[in-house]
PDB file of C-alpha atoms in Angstrom:
ATOM      1  CA  MET U  29     -43.856  20.847 -10.162  1.00  0.00           C
ATOM      2  CA  THR U  30     -45.305  21.996 -13.606  1.00  0.00           C
ATOM      3  CA  VAL U  31     -46.691  20.369 -16.306  1.00  0.00           C
ATOM      4  CA  THR U  32     -43.842  21.005 -18.058  1.00  0.00           C
ATOM      5  CA  ASP U  33     -41.662  19.926 -15.830  1.00  0.00           C
ATOM      6  CA  ASP U  34     -43.258  16.945 -16.041  1.00  0.00           C
ATOM      7  CA  THR U  35     -44.412  16.785 -20.014  1.00  0.00           C
ATOM      8  CA  ARG U  36     -39.843  16.966 -20.067  1.00  0.00           C
ATOM      9  CA  ALA U  37     -39.820  14.200 -17.694  1.00  0.00           C
ATOM     10  CA  LEU U  38     -42.097  11.922 -19.861  1.00  0.00           C
ATOM     11  CA  GLY U  39     -40.044  12.888 -22.642  1.00  0.00           C
ATOM     12  CA  ARG U  40     -36.425  11.813 -21.115  1.00  0.00           C
ATOM     13  CA  LEU U  41     -39.274   8.186 -20.233  1.00  0.00           C
ATOM     14  CA  LEU U  42     -40.026   7.977 -24.290  1.00  0.00           C
ATOM     15  CA  ASP U  43     -36.906   8.848 -26.053  1.00  0.00           C
ATOM     16  CA  ASP U  44     -35.340   5.411 -23.667  1.00  0.00           C
ATOM     17  CA  VAL U  45     -38.487   3.517 -24.491  1.00  0.00           C
ATOM     18  CA  ALA U  46     -37.792   4.558 -28.182  1.00  0.00           C
ATOM     19  CA  SER U  47     -34.295   4.346 -27.586  1.00  0.00           C
ATOM     20  CA  ALA U  48     -31.718   1.622 -29.744  1.00  0.00           C
ATOM     21  CA  SER U  49     -31.235   0.304 -25.880  1.00  0.00           C
ATOM     22  CA  ALA U  50     -33.057  -2.842 -24.909  1.00  0.00           C
ATOM     23  CA  ALA U  51     -34.190  -1.901 -21.685  1.00  0.00           C
ATOM     24  CA  PRO U  52     -36.563   0.216 -20.743  1.00  0.00           C
ATOM     25  CA  ALA U  53     -39.557  -1.704 -22.201  1.00  0.00           C
ATOM     26  CA  GLY U  54     -42.534  -2.891 -22.720  1.00  0.00           C
ATOM     27  CA  GLY U  55     -42.441  -3.937 -19.308  1.00  0.00           C
ATOM     28  CA  THR U  56     -41.839  -0.471 -17.664  1.00  0.00           C
ATOM     29  CA  ALA U  57     -43.949   1.348 -19.934  1.00  0.00           C
ATOM     30  CA  ALA U  58     -47.261  -1.431 -17.905  1.00  0.00           C
ATOM     31  CA  THR U  59     -45.792  -0.461 -15.080  1.00  0.00           C
ATOM     32  CA  VAL U  60     -45.680   2.763 -15.682  1.00  0.00           C
ATOM     33  CA  THR U  61     -49.257   3.104 -17.170  1.00  0.00           C
ATOM     34  CA  GLY U  62     -50.382   1.442 -14.779  1.00  0.00           C
ATOM     35  CA  ALA U  63     -48.994   3.366 -12.005  1.00  0.00           C
ATOM     36  CA  LEU U  64     -50.570   6.688 -13.483  1.00  0.00           C
ATOM     37  CA  GLY U  65     -53.402   5.299 -13.542  1.00  0.00           C
ATOM     38  CA  THR U  66     -53.325   4.841  -9.952  1.00  0.00           C
ATOM     39  CA  ALA U  67     -52.656   8.397  -9.564  1.00  0.00           C
ATOM     40  CA  LEU U  68     -56.059   9.062 -10.849  1.00  0.00           C
ATOM     41  CA  CYS U  69     -57.475   7.350  -8.541  1.00  0.00           C
ATOM     42  CA  GLU U  70     -55.422   8.657  -5.567  1.00  0.00           C
ATOM     43  CA  MET U  71     -56.101  11.741  -7.017  1.00  0.00           C
ATOM     44  CA  VAL U  72     -60.054  11.142  -6.963  1.00  0.00           C
ATOM     45  CA  CYS U  73     -60.230  10.203  -2.495  1.00  0.00           C
ATOM     46  CA  LEU U  74     -58.538  13.472  -2.727  1.00  0.00           C
ATOM     47  CA  HIS U  75     -60.355  15.880  -4.232  1.00  0.00           C
ATOM     48  CA  GLY U  76     -63.682  13.831  -4.123  1.00  0.00           C
ATOM     49  CA  ASN U  77     -63.489  13.788  -0.225  1.00  0.00           C
ATOM     50  CA  GLU U  78     -65.860  14.971   1.866  1.00  0.00           C
ATOM     51  CA  ALA U  79     -64.395  14.964   5.570  1.00  0.00           C
ATOM     52  CA  GLY U  80     -60.836  12.339   4.872  1.00  0.00           C
ATOM     53  CA  THR U  81     -63.563   9.248   4.283  1.00  0.00           C
ATOM     54  CA  LEU U  82     -61.572   7.245   0.992  1.00  0.00           C
ATOM     55  CA  ALA U  83     -57.785   8.864   3.377  1.00  0.00           C
ATOM     56  CA  ASP U  84     -56.935   4.506   3.927  1.00  0.00           C
ATOM     57  CA  VAL U  85     -57.910   4.009   0.288  1.00  0.00           C
ATOM     58  CA  ARG U  86     -55.503   6.726  -0.890  1.00  0.00           C
ATOM     59  CA  ALA U  87     -52.396   5.136   1.009  1.00  0.00           C
ATOM     60  CA  ASP U  88     -53.195   1.701  -0.515  1.00  0.00           C
ATOM     61  CA  LEU U  89     -53.584   3.632  -3.688  1.00  0.00           C
ATOM     62  CA  ARG U  90     -50.454   5.565  -2.537  1.00  0.00           C
ATOM     63  CA  VAL U  91     -48.406   1.876  -1.415  1.00  0.00           C
ATOM     64  CA  ALA U  92     -49.181  -0.029  -4.858  1.00  0.00           C
ATOM     65  CA  ARG U  93     -48.075   2.711  -6.860  1.00  0.00           C
ATOM     66  CA  ASP U  94     -44.740   3.022  -5.494  1.00  0.00           C
ATOM     67  CA  HIS U  95     -43.985  -0.402  -5.151  1.00  0.00           C
ATOM     68  CA  LEU U  96     -44.980  -0.532  -9.145  1.00  0.00           C
ATOM     69  CA  THR U  97     -42.844   1.958  -9.578  1.00  0.00           C
ATOM     70  CA  ASP U  98     -40.068   0.403  -8.549  1.00  0.00           C
ATOM     71  CA  LEU U  99     -41.505  -2.505 -10.650  1.00  0.00           C
ATOM     72  CA  ALA U 100     -40.409  -0.265 -13.923  1.00  0.00           C
ATOM     73  CA  ALA U 101     -37.405  -0.595 -12.359  1.00  0.00           C
ATOM     74  CA  ALA U 102     -36.956  -4.517 -12.499  1.00  0.00           C
ATOM     75  CA  ASP U 103     -38.540  -5.377 -15.452  1.00  0.00           C
ATOM     76  CA  ALA U 104     -35.480  -3.348 -17.164  1.00  0.00           C
ATOM     77  CA  SER U 105     -32.703  -5.555 -15.005  1.00  0.00           C
ATOM     78  CA  VAL U 106     -34.834  -8.182 -16.746  1.00  0.00           C
ATOM     79  CA  VAL U 107     -35.058  -7.317 -20.322  1.00  0.00           C
ATOM     80  CA  ASP U 108     -31.136  -6.096 -19.863  1.00  0.00           C
ATOM     81  CA  ASP U 109     -30.040  -9.747 -18.296  1.00  0.00           C
ATOM     82  CA  LEU U 110     -32.187 -11.633 -21.209  1.00  0.00           C
ATOM     83  CA  PHE U 111     -30.405  -9.098 -24.261  1.00  0.00           C
ATOM     84  CA  ALA U 112     -26.640 -10.487 -21.531  1.00  0.00           C
ATOM     85  CA  SER U 113     -27.747 -13.369 -22.928  1.00  0.00           C
ATOM     86  CA  ALA U 114     -26.693 -13.338 -26.052  1.00  0.00           C
ATOM     87  CA  GLY U 115     -30.747 -14.911 -26.435  1.00  0.00           C
ATOM     88  CA  ASP U 116     -30.298 -18.189 -24.633  1.00  0.00           C
ATOM     89  CA  PRO U 117     -30.557 -17.613 -20.903  1.00  0.00           C
ATOM     90  CA  SER U 118     -30.727 -19.441 -17.848  1.00  0.00           C
ATOM     91  CA  GLU U 119     -33.859 -21.195 -16.594  1.00  0.00           C
ATOM     92  CA  ALA U 120     -33.693 -18.856 -13.188  1.00  0.00           C
ATOM     93  CA  GLY U 121     -33.739 -16.064 -16.467  1.00  0.00           C
ATOM     94  CA  ARG U 122     -36.561 -17.806 -17.746  1.00  0.00           C
ATOM     95  CA  LYS U 123     -38.623 -17.808 -15.192  1.00  0.00           C
ATOM     96  CA  ARG U 124     -37.466 -13.457 -14.146  1.00  0.00           C
ATOM     97  CA  ALA U 125     -39.412 -13.044 -17.195  1.00  0.00           C
ATOM     98  CA  VAL U 126     -42.812 -14.350 -15.788  1.00  0.00           C
ATOM     99  CA  GLY U 127     -42.393 -12.992 -12.421  1.00  0.00           C
ATOM    100  CA  VAL U 128     -41.900  -9.674 -12.546  1.00  0.00           C
ATOM    101  CA  PRO U 129     -44.786  -9.302 -15.298  1.00  0.00           C
ATOM    102  CA  LEU U 130     -46.553 -11.529 -13.272  1.00  0.00           C
ATOM    103  CA  THR U 131     -46.122  -9.556 -11.089  1.00  0.00           C
ATOM    104  CA  THR U 132     -46.320  -6.470 -12.078  1.00  0.00           C
ATOM    105  CA  ALA U 133     -50.455  -7.859 -13.119  1.00  0.00           C
ATOM    106  CA  ALA U 134     -50.493  -8.699  -9.961  1.00  0.00           C
ATOM    107  CA  ALA U 135     -50.262  -5.216  -8.345  1.00  0.00           C
ATOM    108  CA  CYS U 136     -52.032  -3.722 -12.057  1.00  0.00           C
ATOM    109  CA  LEU U 137     -55.053  -5.599  -9.779  1.00  0.00           C
ATOM    110  CA  THR U 138     -54.782  -4.520  -6.506  1.00  0.00           C
ATOM    111  CA  ALA U 139     -55.163  -1.323  -7.950  1.00  0.00           C
ATOM    112  CA  LEU U 140     -57.821  -2.724  -9.888  1.00  0.00           C
ATOM    113  CA  GLU U 141     -59.395  -3.535  -6.427  1.00  0.00           C
ATOM    114  CA  LEU U 142     -59.144  -0.162  -5.086  1.00  0.00           C
ATOM    115  CA  ALA U 143     -60.334   1.699  -7.286  1.00  0.00           C
ATOM    116  CA  VAL U 144     -63.875   0.054  -6.849  1.00  0.00           C
ATOM    117  CA  GLU U 145     -63.694   2.166  -3.147  1.00  0.00           C
ATOM    118  CA  ALA U 146     -62.623   4.787  -4.439  1.00  0.00           C
ATOM    119  CA  THR U 147     -65.465   4.750  -7.568  1.00  0.00           C
ATOM    120  CA  GLU U 148     -68.216   3.526  -5.228  1.00  0.00           C
ATOM    121  CA  ARG U 149     -67.740   6.379  -2.422  1.00  0.00           C
ATOM    122  CA  GLY U 150     -66.682   9.601  -4.620  1.00  0.00           C
ATOM    123  CA  THR U 151     -68.163  12.669  -5.752  1.00  0.00           C
ATOM    124  CA  PRO U 152     -70.131  12.751  -9.476  1.00  0.00           C
ATOM    125  CA  PRO U 153     -67.428  15.719 -10.999  1.00  0.00           C
ATOM    126  CA  THR U 154     -63.839  13.000  -9.943  1.00  0.00           C
ATOM    127  CA  VAL U 155     -65.618   9.839 -10.653  1.00  0.00           C
ATOM    128  CA  ALA U 156     -64.806  10.108 -13.852  1.00  0.00           C
ATOM    129  CA  ASP U 157     -61.258  10.475 -13.921  1.00  0.00           C
ATOM    130  CA  ALA U 158     -60.945   7.862 -11.923  1.00  0.00           C
ATOM    131  CA  ALA U 159     -62.866   5.609 -14.852  1.00  0.00           C
ATOM    132  CA  THR U 160     -60.018   6.677 -16.721  1.00  0.00           C
ATOM    133  CA  GLY U 161     -57.458   5.616 -14.075  1.00  0.00           C
ATOM    134  CA  VAL U 162     -59.402   2.314 -13.679  1.00  0.00           C
ATOM    135  CA  LEU U 163     -58.760   1.785 -17.333  1.00  0.00           C
ATOM    136  CA  LEU U 164     -55.357   2.820 -17.250  1.00  0.00           C
ATOM    137  CA  ILE U 165     -54.248   0.619 -15.239  1.00  0.00           C
ATOM    138  CA  ASP U 166     -56.085  -2.413 -16.640  1.00  0.00           C
ATOM    139  CA  ALA U 167     -55.259  -2.155 -20.179  1.00  0.00           C
ATOM    140  CA  ALA U 168     -51.528  -2.241 -17.649  1.00  0.00           C
ATOM    141  CA  LEU U 169     -52.788  -5.581 -16.449  1.00  0.00           C
ATOM    142  CA  ARG U 170     -53.453  -7.509 -19.798  1.00  0.00           C
ATOM    143  CA  ALA U 171     -49.836  -6.561 -20.886  1.00  0.00           C
ATOM    144  CA  SER U 172     -48.669  -7.470 -18.424  1.00  0.00           C
ATOM    145  CA  LEU U 173     -50.400 -11.076 -17.936  1.00  0.00           C
ATOM    146  CA  ARG U 174     -49.185 -11.199 -22.129  1.00  0.00           C
ATOM    147  CA  THR U 175     -45.914 -10.820 -21.270  1.00  0.00           C
ATOM    148  CA  ALA U 176     -45.634 -13.177 -18.793  1.00  0.00           C
ATOM    149  CA  ARG U 177     -48.028 -15.937 -20.541  1.00  0.00           C
ATOM    150  CA  HIS U 178     -45.350 -14.858 -23.725  1.00  0.00           C
ATOM    151  CA  ASN U 179     -42.595 -15.759 -22.020  1.00  0.00           C
ATOM    152  CA  LEU U 180     -44.030 -18.732 -20.407  1.00  0.00           C
ATOM    153  CA  SER U 181     -42.818 -20.701 -23.523  1.00  0.00           C
ATOM    154  CA  TRP U 182     -39.554 -20.433 -22.861  1.00  0.00           C
ATOM    155  CA  VAL U 183     -40.578 -22.458 -19.533  1.00  0.00           C
ATOM    156  CA  ALA U 184     -39.551 -26.216 -18.876  1.00  0.00           C
ATOM    157  CA  ASP U 185     -40.732 -26.789 -15.574  1.00  0.00           C
ATOM    158  CA  PRO U 186     -43.908 -28.133 -16.297  1.00  0.00           C
ATOM    159  CA  ARG U 187     -44.709 -28.006 -12.523  1.00  0.00           C
ATOM    160  CA  PHE U 188     -43.229 -23.941 -13.192  1.00  0.00           C
ATOM    161  CA  VAL U 189     -45.276 -23.270 -16.091  1.00  0.00           C
ATOM    162  CA  ALA U 190     -48.582 -24.989 -14.673  1.00  0.00           C
ATOM    163  CA  GLY U 191     -48.364 -22.619 -11.184  1.00  0.00           C
ATOM    164  CA  ILE U 192     -48.399 -20.049 -13.554  1.00  0.00           C
ATOM    165  CA  GLU U 193     -50.819 -20.830 -15.458  1.00  0.00           C
ATOM    166  CA  GLU U 194     -53.109 -21.277 -13.018  1.00  0.00           C
ATOM    167  CA  ARG U 195     -52.414 -17.371 -10.512  1.00  0.00           C
ATOM    168  CA  ALA U 196     -52.591 -16.155 -13.903  1.00  0.00           C
ATOM    169  CA  ALA U 197     -56.165 -17.066 -15.152  1.00  0.00           C
ATOM    170  CA  ARG U 198     -57.158 -16.169 -11.572  1.00  0.00           C
ATOM    171  CA  ILE U 199     -55.502 -12.567 -11.638  1.00  0.00           C
ATOM    172  CA  ASP U 200     -57.299 -12.756 -15.244  1.00  0.00           C
ATOM    173  CA  ALA U 201     -60.798 -13.422 -14.166  1.00  0.00           C
ATOM    174  CA  SER U 202     -60.010 -11.361 -10.365  1.00  0.00           C
ATOM    175  CA  ALA U 203     -59.488  -7.814 -13.183  1.00  0.00           C
ATOM    176  CA  ASP U 204     -62.630  -8.174 -14.680  1.00  0.00           C
ATOM    177  CA  ASP U 205     -64.681  -8.835 -11.587  1.00  0.00           C
ATOM    178  CA  ALA U 206     -62.542  -5.139 -10.459  1.00  0.00           C
ATOM    179  CA  ARG U 207     -62.759  -2.751 -13.748  1.00  0.00           C
ATOM    180  CA  HIS U 208     -67.052  -3.644 -14.403  1.00  0.00           C
ATOM    181  CA  ARG U 209     -67.281  -2.811 -10.625  1.00  0.00           C
ATOM    182  CA  ALA U 210     -65.651  -0.115 -10.829  1.00  0.00           C
ATOM    183  CA  LEU U 211     -66.927   1.375 -14.358  1.00  0.00           C
ATOM    184  CA  GLU U 212     -70.121   0.724 -13.244  1.00  0.00           C
ATOM    185  CA  HIS U 213     -69.613   2.915 -10.121  1.00  0.00           C
ATOM    186  CA  ALA U 214     -68.386   5.517 -12.185  1.00  0.00           C
ATOM    187  CA  ASP U 215     -71.383   5.344 -14.454  1.00  0.00           C
ATOM    188  CA  ARG U 216     -73.894   5.754 -12.280  1.00  0.00           C
TER     189      ARG U 216
END
């Protein structure tokens, strides 16, 4: 696929996000951003790799990217369901509106942790691309956590809320550490 073909597909996605339609929205944009950052880290594993030493990391990054891509459709479905509820979603719908972005944040954390290896073991000419990928993944993770926390305010179940708040805090702290280590390796 050429850059022109990719640009057209990307343009269609951007047009969809900017349209009057409820979905795709912020969560889909976050998953796509995370997937793009993950793809950059995959590229570093391929091009900055001597004798296939990063093949395992690249394969795991591909799984993470595919998961993020799948979450784009899940997010669009949540948004469609929320708008179809005329502003009064069920408790299950509200929990799903928390769960999908939290799952996206967790998937981004997996990609960030793999990016640590890519930046540590990648070759210097390619690590700048991995650093860009790390920053994109981190932005997607932060946006997803923010959405999950915002949507959590709609949920009435205190045990669910407490569990999600705890999980989000763990993801947040682990992401800070992974981002720091990956960028430190990239700056070597």
